[in-house]
CSV table of C-alpha atoms (C1' of nucleotides) in Angstrom, one decimal:
chain,number,residue,atom,x,y,z
F,1,MET,CA,5.6,2.5,80.0
F,2,GLY,CA,8.4,0.1,79.7
F,3,ALA,CA,5.9,-2.6,78.8
F,4,ARG,CA,4.5,-0.6,76.1
F,5,LEU,CA,7.8,0.4,74.8
F,6,ALA,CA,9.1,-3.1,74.7
F,7,PRO,CA,7.5,-4.4,71.6
F,8,ALA,CA,8.2,-1.3,69.6
F,9,ALA,CA,11.8,-1.2,70.8
F,10,GLY,CA,12.1,-4.8,70.0
F,11,ARG,CA,10.9,-4.3,66.4
F,12,LEU,CA,13.2,-1.3,66.1
F,13,GLY,CA,16.0,-3.4,67.3
F,14,MET,CA,15.2,-6.1,64.8
F,15,LEU,CA,15.5,-3.6,62.1
F,16,ILE,CA,18.6,-1.6,62.9
F,17,GLN,CA,20.5,-2.9,65.8
F,18,ARG,CA,23.6,-4.9,65.3
F,19,GLU,CA,22.4,-5.0,61.8
F,20,SER,CA,22.6,-8.3,60.1
F,21,GLN,CA,23.9,-10.4,62.8
F,22,TRP,CA,20.9,-9.9,65.0
F,23,ALA,CA,18.7,-10.4,62.0
F,24,CYS,CA,20.3,-13.7,61.7
F,25,ALA,CA,20.0,-14.4,65.4
F,26,GLY,CA,16.3,-14.0,65.3
F,27,GLY,CA,14.7,-13.0,68.5
F,28,GLY,CA,17.9,-12.0,70.2
F,29,ALA,CA,17.6,-8.5,69.0
F,30,ALA,CA,14.1,-8.3,70.1
F,31,GLY,CA,14.9,-9.5,73.5
F,32,ARG,CA,17.7,-7.1,73.9
F,33,GLY,CA,15.8,-4.3,72.6
F,34,ALA,CA,12.9,-5.0,74.8
F,35,ARG,CA,15.3,-5.4,77.7
F,36,ALA,CA,16.9,-2.2,77.0
F,37,ALA,CA,13.6,-0.4,76.8
F,38,ARG,CA,12.4,-2.2,79.9
F,39,ARG,CA,15.3,-1.4,82.0
F,40,GLY,CA,15.4,2.1,81.0
F,41,ARG,CA,18.6,2.4,83.0
F,42,GLY,CA,21.7,3.6,81.4
F,43,ARG,CA,25.2,4.1,82.1
F,44,PRO,CA,26.4,7.6,82.5
F,45,ALA,CA,26.6,9.5,79.3
F,46,ALA,CA,30.3,9.8,79.7
F,47,SER,CA,30.7,6.0,79.4
F,48,ARG,CA,28.0,5.4,76.9
F,49,PRO,CA,29.2,4.4,73.5
F,50,ARG,CA,29.4,7.3,71.3
F,51,GLY,CA,28.3,7.7,67.7
F,52,ALA,CA,26.9,5.3,65.3
F,53,GLY,CA,29.2,2.4,65.8
F,54,GLY,CA,29.6,2.7,69.5
F,55,GLY,CA,25.9,2.7,70.1
F,56,ARG,CA,25.6,-0.6,68.4
F,57,LEU,CA,25.0,-2.7,71.4
F,58,ARG,CA,22.2,-0.5,72.6
F,59,ALA,CA,21.0,0.3,69.2
F,60,GLY,CA,17.6,-1.0,70.2
F,61,VAL,CA,17.2,2.4,71.8
F,62,GLY,CA,19.8,4.3,69.9
F,63,GLY,CA,22.0,4.9,67.0
F,64,PRO,CA,21.7,4.1,63.3
F,65,ALA,CA,23.4,1.3,61.7
F,66,SER,CA,27.1,1.3,61.5
F,67,PRO,CA,28.5,2.4,58.2
F,68,ALA,CA,31.2,-0.2,58.7
F,69,ARG,CA,28.8,-3.0,58.0
F,70,PRO,CA,26.0,-3.0,55.5
F,71,GLY,CA,22.5,-3.9,56.2
F,72,PRO,CA,21.0,-7.2,56.7
F,73,GLY,CA,22.0,-9.8,54.1
F,74,PRO,CA,21.3,-13.4,53.5
F,75,CYS,CA,22.8,-15.4,56.2
F,76,PRO,CA,21.3,-18.8,55.9
F,77,GLU,CA,23.4,-20.8,58.2
F,78,ARG,CA,25.3,-18.4,60.3
F,79,PRO,CA,28.8,-19.1,59.1
F,80,PRO,CA,31.6,-18.2,61.3
F,81,SER,CA,33.3,-14.9,61.5
F,82,PRO,CA,36.3,-14.0,59.5
F,83,LEU,CA,37.7,-13.1,62.8
F,84,GLN,CA,37.8,-16.7,63.7
F,85,PRO,CA,37.6,-18.7,60.5
F,86,ARG,CA,38.0,-22.2,61.6
F,87,HIS,CA,36.5,-24.4,59.0
F,88,PRO,CA,37.7,-24.6,55.5
F,89,ALA,CA,35.6,-23.0,52.8
F,90,GLY,CA,33.1,-25.3,51.4
F,91,ARG,CA,32.7,-27.3,54.5
F,92,PRO,CA,29.4,-27.2,56.2
F,93,TRP,CA,29.1,-25.2,59.3
F,94,ARG,CA,29.6,-27.4,62.3
F,95,PRO,CA,29.2,-25.5,65.5
F,96,SER,CA,30.3,-28.3,67.7
F,97,ALA,CA,33.3,-28.9,65.6
F,98,LEU,CA,34.4,-25.3,65.6
F,99,ARG,CA,34.2,-25.1,69.3
F,100,CYS,CA,37.5,-26.8,69.5
F,101,PRO,CA,40.4,-24.3,69.8
F,102,PHE,CA,43.0,-26.9,69.9
F,103,ARG,CA,42.6,-27.8,66.3
F,104,VAL,CA,45.3,-26.6,64.1
F,105,ALA,CA,43.7,-23.9,61.9
F,106,GLY,CA,43.4,-24.7,58.3
F,107,ALA,CA,43.7,-28.4,58.7
F,108,PRO,CA,41.2,-30.2,56.6
F,109,ARG,CA,38.2,-31.4,58.5
F,110,PRO,CA,36.4,-34.5,57.6
F,111,VAL,CA,32.7,-34.3,57.2
F,112,PRO,CA,30.8,-36.8,59.1
F,113,PRO,CA,27.7,-38.4,57.7
F,114,ALA,CA,24.9,-36.1,57.8
F,115,GLY,CA,22.6,-36.5,60.7
F,116,THR,CA,25.0,-38.4,62.9
F,117,PRO,CA,24.8,-37.0,66.3
F,118,ARG,CA,28.2,-36.5,67.9
F,119,PRO,CA,29.1,-35.4,71.3
F,120,ARG,CA,31.1,-32.3,71.4
F,121,PRO,CA,34.7,-33.4,71.3
F,122,CYS,CA,35.8,-30.6,73.5
F,123,ARG,CA,34.6,-27.4,74.8
F,124,CYS,CA,36.6,-24.4,75.2
F,125,PRO,CA,37.4,-23.5,78.8
F,126,ARG,CA,35.7,-20.4,79.5
F,127,ARG,CA,38.1,-19.2,82.0
F,128,ARG,CA,41.3,-20.2,83.4
F,129,ARG,CA,41.6,-19.8,87.1
F,130,ASP,CA,44.8,-21.7,87.3
F,131,PRO,CA,48.1,-20.3,86.5
F,132,PRO,CA,48.2,-20.3,82.7
F,133,GLY,CA,49.1,-23.6,81.2
F,134,LYS,CA,49.9,-25.2,84.5
F,135,SER,CA,47.8,-28.3,84.5
F,136,ARG,CA,48.2,-28.7,80.8
F,137,LEU,CA,51.9,-28.4,81.0
F,138,ASP,CA,52.0,-30.9,83.8
F,139,GLU,CA,50.0,-33.3,81.8
F,140,VAL,CA,52.0,-32.9,78.7
F,141,MET,CA,55.3,-33.1,80.4
F,142,ALA,CA,54.3,-36.2,82.2
F,143,ALA,CA,53.0,-37.7,79.0
F,144,ALA,CA,56.1,-36.8,77.1
F,145,ALA,CA,58.2,-38.2,79.9
F,146,LEU,CA,56.4,-41.4,79.5
F,147,THR,CA,57.4,-41.5,75.9
F,148,SER,CA,61.0,-41.3,76.7
F,149,LEU,CA,60.7,-43.6,79.6
F,150,SER,CA,59.0,-46.2,77.6
F,151,THR,CA,62.0,-46.5,75.4
F,152,SER,CA,64.4,-46.1,78.2
F,153,THR,CA,66.0,-49.1,79.7
F,154,LEU,CA,66.9,-47.1,82.7
F,155,LEU,CA,63.4,-47.1,84.2
F,156,LEU,CA,61.9,-50.0,82.5
F,157,GLY,CA,64.3,-52.2,84.3
F,158,ALA,CA,64.2,-50.4,87.5
F,159,PRO,CA,62.9,-52.1,90.6
F,160,ALA,CA,59.3,-51.8,91.4
F,161,ALA,CA,60.1,-49.6,94.3
F,162,ALA,CA,61.0,-46.9,91.9
F,163,CYS,CA,57.5,-47.1,90.5
F,164,SER,CA,55.8,-46.3,93.7
F,165,PRO,CA,55.0,-42.7,93.8
F,166,GLU,CA,56.5,-40.8,96.7
F,167,PRO,CA,53.9,-39.4,98.9
F,168,GLY,CA,55.2,-35.9,98.5
F,169,LEU,CA,55.1,-35.9,94.8
F,170,GLU,CA,52.9,-33.7,92.9
F,171,PRO,CA,50.2,-35.3,90.7
F,172,TRP,CA,52.2,-34.9,87.6
F,173,LYS,CA,55.1,-36.6,89.1
F,174,GLU,CA,52.9,-39.4,90.2
F,175,ALA,CA,51.7,-39.7,86.7
F,176,LEU,CA,55.3,-40.0,85.5
F,177,VAL,CA,55.7,-43.2,87.5
F,178,ARG,CA,52.3,-44.7,87.9
F,179,PRO,CA,51.3,-45.5,84.4
F,180,LEU,CA,54.4,-47.5,83.6
F,181,GLY,CA,52.5,-50.6,84.4
F,182,SER,CA,49.4,-49.5,82.7
F,183,CYS,CA,50.7,-49.0,79.3
F,184,SER,CA,48.5,-50.3,76.6
F,185,SER,CA,49.5,-53.4,74.9
F,186,SER,CA,48.6,-52.1,71.5
F,187,GLY,CA,52.1,-50.9,70.8
F,188,ASP,CA,51.2,-47.3,71.4
F,189,TRP,CA,51.3,-46.5,74.9
F,190,GLY,CA,48.4,-44.7,76.3
F,191,TRP,CA,47.7,-42.6,79.2
F,192,ASP,CA,44.3,-41.7,80.2
F,193,LEU,CA,44.4,-38.2,81.4
F,194,ALA,CA,40.9,-38.4,82.6
F,195,SER,CA,42.1,-40.7,85.3
F,196,ASP,CA,44.6,-38.3,86.5
F,197,ARG,CA,43.2,-36.4,89.4
F,198,SER,CA,45.1,-33.3,88.3
F,199,SER,CA,43.3,-33.2,85.0
F,200,PRO,CA,40.0,-31.7,84.5
F,201,SER,CA,37.1,-33.4,82.9
F,202,ILE,CA,37.5,-31.3,79.8
F,203,PRO,CA,40.6,-30.8,77.8
F,204,SER,CA,42.8,-28.3,79.5
F,205,PRO,CA,43.8,-25.2,77.8
F,206,PRO,CA,46.6,-25.7,75.5
F,207,LEU,CA,50.2,-25.0,76.3
F,208,PRO,CA,51.1,-21.3,76.3
F,209,SER,CA,53.0,-21.8,73.2
F,210,GLU,CA,50.4,-23.9,71.6
F,211,ALA,CA,47.8,-21.5,72.7
F,212,ALA,CA,49.6,-18.8,70.9
F,213,HIS,CA,49.2,-20.7,67.7
F,214,PHE,CA,45.6,-21.3,68.2
F,215,LEU,CA,45.1,-17.9,69.4
F,216,PHE,CA,46.7,-16.4,66.5
F,217,GLY,CA,45.4,-18.7,63.9
F,218,GLU,CA,48.6,-20.3,62.9
F,219,PRO,CA,49.3,-24.0,62.8
F,220,ALA,CA,52.2,-25.0,65.0
F,221,PRO,CA,55.4,-24.6,63.1
F,222,LYS,CA,56.3,-27.7,61.3
F,223,LYS,CA,60.0,-27.3,61.8
F,224,ARG,CA,60.8,-29.2,64.8
F,225,LYS,CA,64.0,-29.5,66.5
F,226,SER,CA,65.3,-32.9,67.2
F,227,SER,CA,64.5,-32.3,70.8
F,228,VAL,CA,60.8,-31.7,70.1
F,229,ARG,CA,58.6,-34.7,70.3
F,230,VAL,CA,55.1,-34.7,68.9
F,231,LEU,CA,52.3,-36.2,70.9
F,232,PHE,CA,48.7,-36.6,70.0
F,233,GLN,CA,46.0,-35.9,72.5
F,234,CYS,CA,42.4,-37.0,72.1
F,235,LEU,CA,40.1,-34.1,72.4
F,236,TRP,CA,37.1,-36.1,73.0
F,237,LYS,CA,35.2,-34.9,76.0
F,238,ARG,CA,36.4,-36.5,79.2
F,239,CYS,CA,39.0,-38.5,77.4
F,240,GLY,CA,42.2,-36.6,76.8
F,241,LYS,CA,44.1,-39.7,76.0
F,242,VAL,CA,47.6,-39.0,74.8
F,243,LEU,CA,49.3,-41.2,72.3
F,244,SER,CA,52.6,-40.9,70.6
F,245,THR,CA,51.5,-41.6,67.1
F,246,ALA,CA,48.8,-40.2,64.9
F,247,SER,CA,47.8,-43.6,63.7
F,248,GLY,CA,47.4,-44.8,67.2
F,249,MET,CA,45.3,-41.9,68.1
F,250,GLN,CA,43.1,-42.3,65.0
F,251,ARG,CA,42.7,-46.0,65.9
F,252,HIS,CA,41.8,-45.0,69.4
F,253,ILE,CA,39.2,-42.5,68.3
F,254,ARG,CA,37.7,-44.9,65.7
F,255,LEU,CA,37.4,-47.7,68.2
F,256,VAL,CA,36.6,-45.9,71.4
F,257,HIS,CA,34.7,-42.8,70.4
F,258,LEU,CA,33.4,-43.4,67.0
F,259,GLY,CA,32.3,-46.8,67.8
F,260,ARG,CA,33.7,-48.4,64.7
F,261,ARG,CA,34.0,-52.1,65.0
F,262,GLN,CA,37.2,-52.2,63.2
F,263,ALA,CA,40.0,-49.8,63.4
F,264,GLU,CA,40.9,-50.0,59.8
F,265,PRO,CA,41.8,-46.7,58.3
F,266,GLU,CA,40.1,-47.6,55.0
F,267,GLN,CA,36.9,-47.8,56.8
F,268,SER,CA,37.2,-44.3,58.1
F,269,ASP,CA,36.0,-41.2,56.6
F,270,GLY,CA,38.7,-39.3,58.3
F,271,GLU,CA,36.5,-37.9,60.9
F,272,GLU,CA,38.7,-39.1,63.7
F,273,ASP,CA,41.3,-36.7,62.5
F,274,PHE,CA,39.1,-34.1,63.9
F,275,TYR,CA,39.1,-35.3,67.4
F,276,TYR,CA,42.7,-35.1,68.3
F,277,THR,CA,45.4,-32.5,68.3
F,278,GLU,CA,49.1,-32.4,68.2
F,279,LEU,CA,51.3,-31.4,71.0
F,280,ASP,CA,54.8,-30.4,70.7
F,281,VAL,CA,56.9,-31.3,73.7
F,282,GLY,CA,60.5,-30.6,74.2
F,283,MET,CA,62.1,-33.8,75.2
F,284,ASP,CA,65.4,-32.5,76.5
F,285,VAL,CA,63.5,-30.2,78.8
F,286,LEU,CA,61.4,-33.0,80.0
F,287,THR,CA,64.2,-35.4,80.5
F,288,ASP,CA,66.1,-32.8,82.4
F,289,GLY,CA,63.2,-32.5,84.6
F,290,LEU,CA,62.9,-36.2,84.9
F,291,SER,CA,66.5,-36.7,85.8
F,292,SER,CA,65.6,-35.5,89.3
F,293,LEU,CA,63.0,-38.2,89.5
F,294,SER,CA,65.2,-41.0,88.3
F,295,PRO,CA,66.3,-43.5,90.9
F,296,ALA,CA,69.8,-43.1,89.6
F,297,SER,CA,69.7,-39.4,90.2
F,298,PRO,CA,71.4,-38.4,93.5
F,299,SER,CA,68.9,-35.7,93.9
F,300,ALA,CA,65.9,-38.0,93.8
F,301,SER,CA,66.1,-38.6,97.5
F,302,VAL,CA,66.0,-34.9,98.3
F,303,PRO,CA,62.5,-33.7,97.8
F,304,PRO,CA,62.7,-30.2,96.6
F,305,ALA,CA,60.9,-27.5,98.5
F,306,SER,CA,59.0,-26.6,95.3
F,307,PRO,CA,59.1,-29.2,92.6
F,308,ARG,CA,57.9,-26.8,90.0
F,309,LEU,CA,60.8,-24.5,90.7
F,310,GLU,CA,63.2,-27.2,90.1
F,311,LEU,CA,62.2,-27.8,86.5
F,312,PRO,CA,63.2,-25.6,83.6
F,313,GLU,CA,59.5,-25.2,83.4
F,314,PRO,CA,57.0,-23.4,81.3
F,315,ARG,CA,59.0,-20.5,80.2
F,316,THR,CA,61.9,-22.6,79.0
F,317,LEU,CA,59.6,-25.1,77.4
F,318,SER,CA,57.6,-22.6,75.6
F,319,SER,CA,60.5,-20.5,74.6
F,320,LEU,CA,62.2,-23.6,73.3
F,321,LEU,CA,59.4,-24.6,71.1
F,322,HIS,CA,58.2,-21.5,69.5
F,323,PRO,CA,59.2,-17.9,68.9
F,324,LEU,CA,57.2,-15.9,71.2
F,325,ALA,CA,56.9,-12.6,69.4
F,326,LEU,CA,53.7,-13.5,67.7
F,327,PRO,CA,51.5,-10.7,66.6
F,328,PRO,CA,48.1,-11.1,68.3
F,329,VAL,CA,46.2,-11.3,65.1
F,330,PRO,CA,42.6,-11.6,66.4
F,331,VAL,CA,41.8,-14.4,64.1
F,332,LEU,CA,41.6,-17.1,66.5
F,333,SER,CA,40.8,-16.8,70.1
F,334,PRO,CA,39.6,-19.0,72.9
F,335,VAL,CA,36.3,-17.4,72.7
F,336,ALA,CA,36.2,-17.9,69.0
F,337,PRO,CA,33.9,-20.9,68.9
F,338,ARG,CA,31.3,-19.2,70.9
F,339,GLU,CA,31.4,-16.1,68.9
F,340,ALA,CA,31.3,-18.1,65.7
F,341,ARG,CA,28.3,-19.9,67.0
F,342,ARG,CA,26.4,-16.7,67.5
F,343,GLY,CA,24.9,-14.9,64.7
F,344,ASP,CA,26.8,-11.9,65.7
F,345,ASP,CA,30.1,-12.4,64.2
F,346,ALA,CA,28.8,-15.0,61.9
F,347,CYS,CA,27.2,-12.5,59.7
F,348,GLN,CA,30.2,-10.3,59.9
F,349,GLY,CA,31.8,-13.1,58.1
F,350,CYS,CA,29.4,-13.1,55.1
F,351,LEU,CA,29.3,-9.4,54.9
F,352,ALA,CA,32.7,-8.1,55.5
F,353,PRO,CA,35.4,-10.6,54.5
F,354,THR,CA,38.0,-7.9,54.6
F,355,ARG,CA,37.2,-5.7,57.5
F,356,PRO,CA,39.2,-2.6,58.1
F,357,GLU,CA,39.9,-3.8,61.5
F,358,PRO,CA,42.6,-2.2,63.6
F,359,GLN,CA,45.3,-4.6,64.1
F,360,PRO,CA,46.5,-4.8,67.6
F,361,THR,CA,50.0,-3.6,68.0
F,362,THR,CA,50.8,-5.4,71.2
F,363,VAL,CA,53.3,-8.2,71.2
F,364,ARG,CA,52.1,-10.8,73.5
F,365,THR,CA,54.5,-13.3,74.9
F,366,CYS,CA,53.4,-16.6,76.3
F,367,VAL,CA,55.5,-16.4,79.4
F,368,PRO,CA,53.4,-17.6,82.2
F,369,THR,CA,52.8,-15.4,85.1
F,370,PRO,CA,54.9,-16.1,88.1
F,371,PRO,CA,53.2,-17.8,91.0
F,372,SER,CA,51.0,-15.4,92.7
F,373,ARG,CA,51.8,-14.4,96.2
F,374,LEU,CA,49.9,-16.2,98.9
F,375,GLY,CA,47.2,-14.2,100.4
F,376,ALA,CA,46.8,-12.1,97.4
F,377,SER,CA,43.6,-10.1,97.1
F,378,PRO,CA,40.6,-12.1,95.8
F,379,ARG,CA,40.4,-9.8,92.9
F,380,LYS,CA,43.2,-10.6,90.6
F,381,PRO,CA,45.4,-7.7,89.6
F,382,ARG,CA,44.8,-6.2,86.3
F,383,GLY,CA,46.9,-7.6,83.6
F,384,ASP,CA,49.1,-5.4,81.5
F,385,ALA,CA,47.9,-6.9,78.3
F,386,LYS,CA,45.8,-4.8,76.1
F,387,LYS,CA,42.3,-5.8,76.1
F,388,CYS,CA,39.7,-5.7,73.4
F,389,ARG,CA,38.5,-2.4,74.7
F,390,LYS,CA,41.8,-0.9,74.3
F,391,VAL,CA,42.7,-2.6,71.1
F,392,TYR,CA,39.6,-2.0,69.2
F,393,GLY,CA,38.1,0.9,71.1
F,394,MET,CA,34.6,1.7,71.9
F,395,ASP,CA,33.8,2.4,68.4
F,396,HIS,CA,34.5,-1.1,67.3
F,397,ARG,CA,32.9,-2.8,70.2
F,398,HIS,CA,31.5,-5.4,67.8
F,399,LEU,CA,35.1,-6.6,67.4
F,400,TRP,CA,35.5,-7.2,71.1
F,401,CYS,CA,35.4,-10.7,72.4
F,402,THR,CA,32.2,-11.7,74.0
F,403,ALA,CA,33.6,-11.5,77.5
F,404,CYS,CA,34.7,-8.0,77.0
F,405,ARG,CA,31.3,-7.1,75.6
F,406,TRP,CA,29.8,-8.5,78.7
F,407,LYS,CA,32.3,-6.7,80.9
F,408,LYS,CA,33.8,-10.0,81.9
F,409,ALA,CA,37.4,-11.0,81.9
F,410,CYS,CA,38.8,-10.7,78.5
F,411,GLN,CA,39.2,-14.0,76.8
F,412,ARG,CA,41.0,-12.9,73.7
F,413,PHE,CA,43.9,-11.2,75.3
F,414,LEU,CA,44.5,-13.3,78.2
F,415,ASP,CA,46.9,-12.1,80.8
B,1,DT,C1',39.5,9.4,84.6
B,2,DA,C1',39.7,5.2,81.9
B,3,DT,C1',39.7,0.6,82.2
B,4,DG,C1',39.0,-4.3,83.6
B,5,DC,C1',35.9,-7.3,85.4
B,6,DC,C1',33.2,-9.3,89.5
B,7,DG,C1',28.8,-10.0,91.0
B,8,DG,C1',24.3,-10.3,90.1
B,9,DG,C1',19.9,-9.5,87.6
B,10,DA,C1',16.8,-10.6,83.7
B,11,DG,C1',15.0,-13.7,80.5
S,1,DC,C1',22.2,-20.9,79.9
S,2,DT,C1',23.1,-16.1,77.5
S,3,DC,C1',23.2,-11.4,77.8
S,4,DC,C1',23.8,-7.3,80.1
S,5,DC,C1',25.2,-3.8,83.4
S,6,DG,C1',26.1,-1.5,88.2
S,7,DG,C1',29.7,-0.8,90.7
S,8,DC,C1',34.2,-1.5,92.5
S,9,DA,C1',39.3,-1.9,92.1
S,10,DT,C1',43.1,-0.5,89.8
S,11,DA,C1',46.3,1.9,86.6
DNA sequence: TATGCCGGGAG
DNA sequence: CTCCCGGCATA
């Protein structure tokens, strides 16, 4: 029976379910409709989505089209959703480009020559198992520390013994010392994050504060305190190089990644601008943290029981850089690139530019969670952040992040 | 009971 | 790989 039902359900799904986005997505609706029919299994009626809107996901077997969104419309190239608008109007749709959540929203994107295949500069981390922002913070702190050290006579003139990493140091502390001899001779010091064993092969999630800006679709505030230093990190896959100047980063990208023979800016079409991002780093915080590493510091010889506890650390850093009470406008999210790639939200974009979407009222702070207790249960405790389900409700399930729709850990409202 | 999401199945 | 859901843990 399921086999006979499948084609019919599939066609039905093509017509009505998820309306336009599935129509854009082609066979996806058919597959889902067929699957729904084939499975024939359902959740208990109590938990089943109610009504027209709620039944959307299972519309292959169920409800009519949602009144919130009109029927199928032209959707030639699956533009991104208004939930996550990440490319300027008029720019061609570049899925790989839009995957990058580190990019400051609204910044102009250069358009590469048509037909030039490019590797994805970065891929959004699907899930963060680490403490939020930990590895990223370590990298950035280390990188920024290098900046200060490179101009400091204190360590540049220090004996070589000071440059040998102590065995008990954490990776980031090693990184603080080790690359002193490996600075590039181009004037811009460089630090290859990919060589750091603490760094993943893909760009790490942004700093909590930075993530907030990407998450909420705002570029990082341009007002910078004197203690805030700007770094530029290459987003190219497996690179992650951090430079102190934008020009240096552009040159790096042009030469290394784009394969330009010359690093002259006039030869560039500006594409390299797309492959790096800015990082704001509080220098006073970093140097405070470094003071304990300095050979001149009396505390250097006393290895702290927990080096991370010794630093002012993420909370101070993030609170120093940005106001934390940012409204969680669901415009940008870590899952945004994926969602935009799908036809799903893509057609929401071309059909409902101003959706009557319920604005989440929660105020998310970017305070990292405290270190989890050892021996914690394998299942991580439920976060107190409102999730898509709670924010949008079952009736607006189409607004959920993909993970929530799939009953996975929410990626939009991270804990 | 509602919710979050892990684990696993289907394609 | 994406998509989906049963079922469990938790609030």
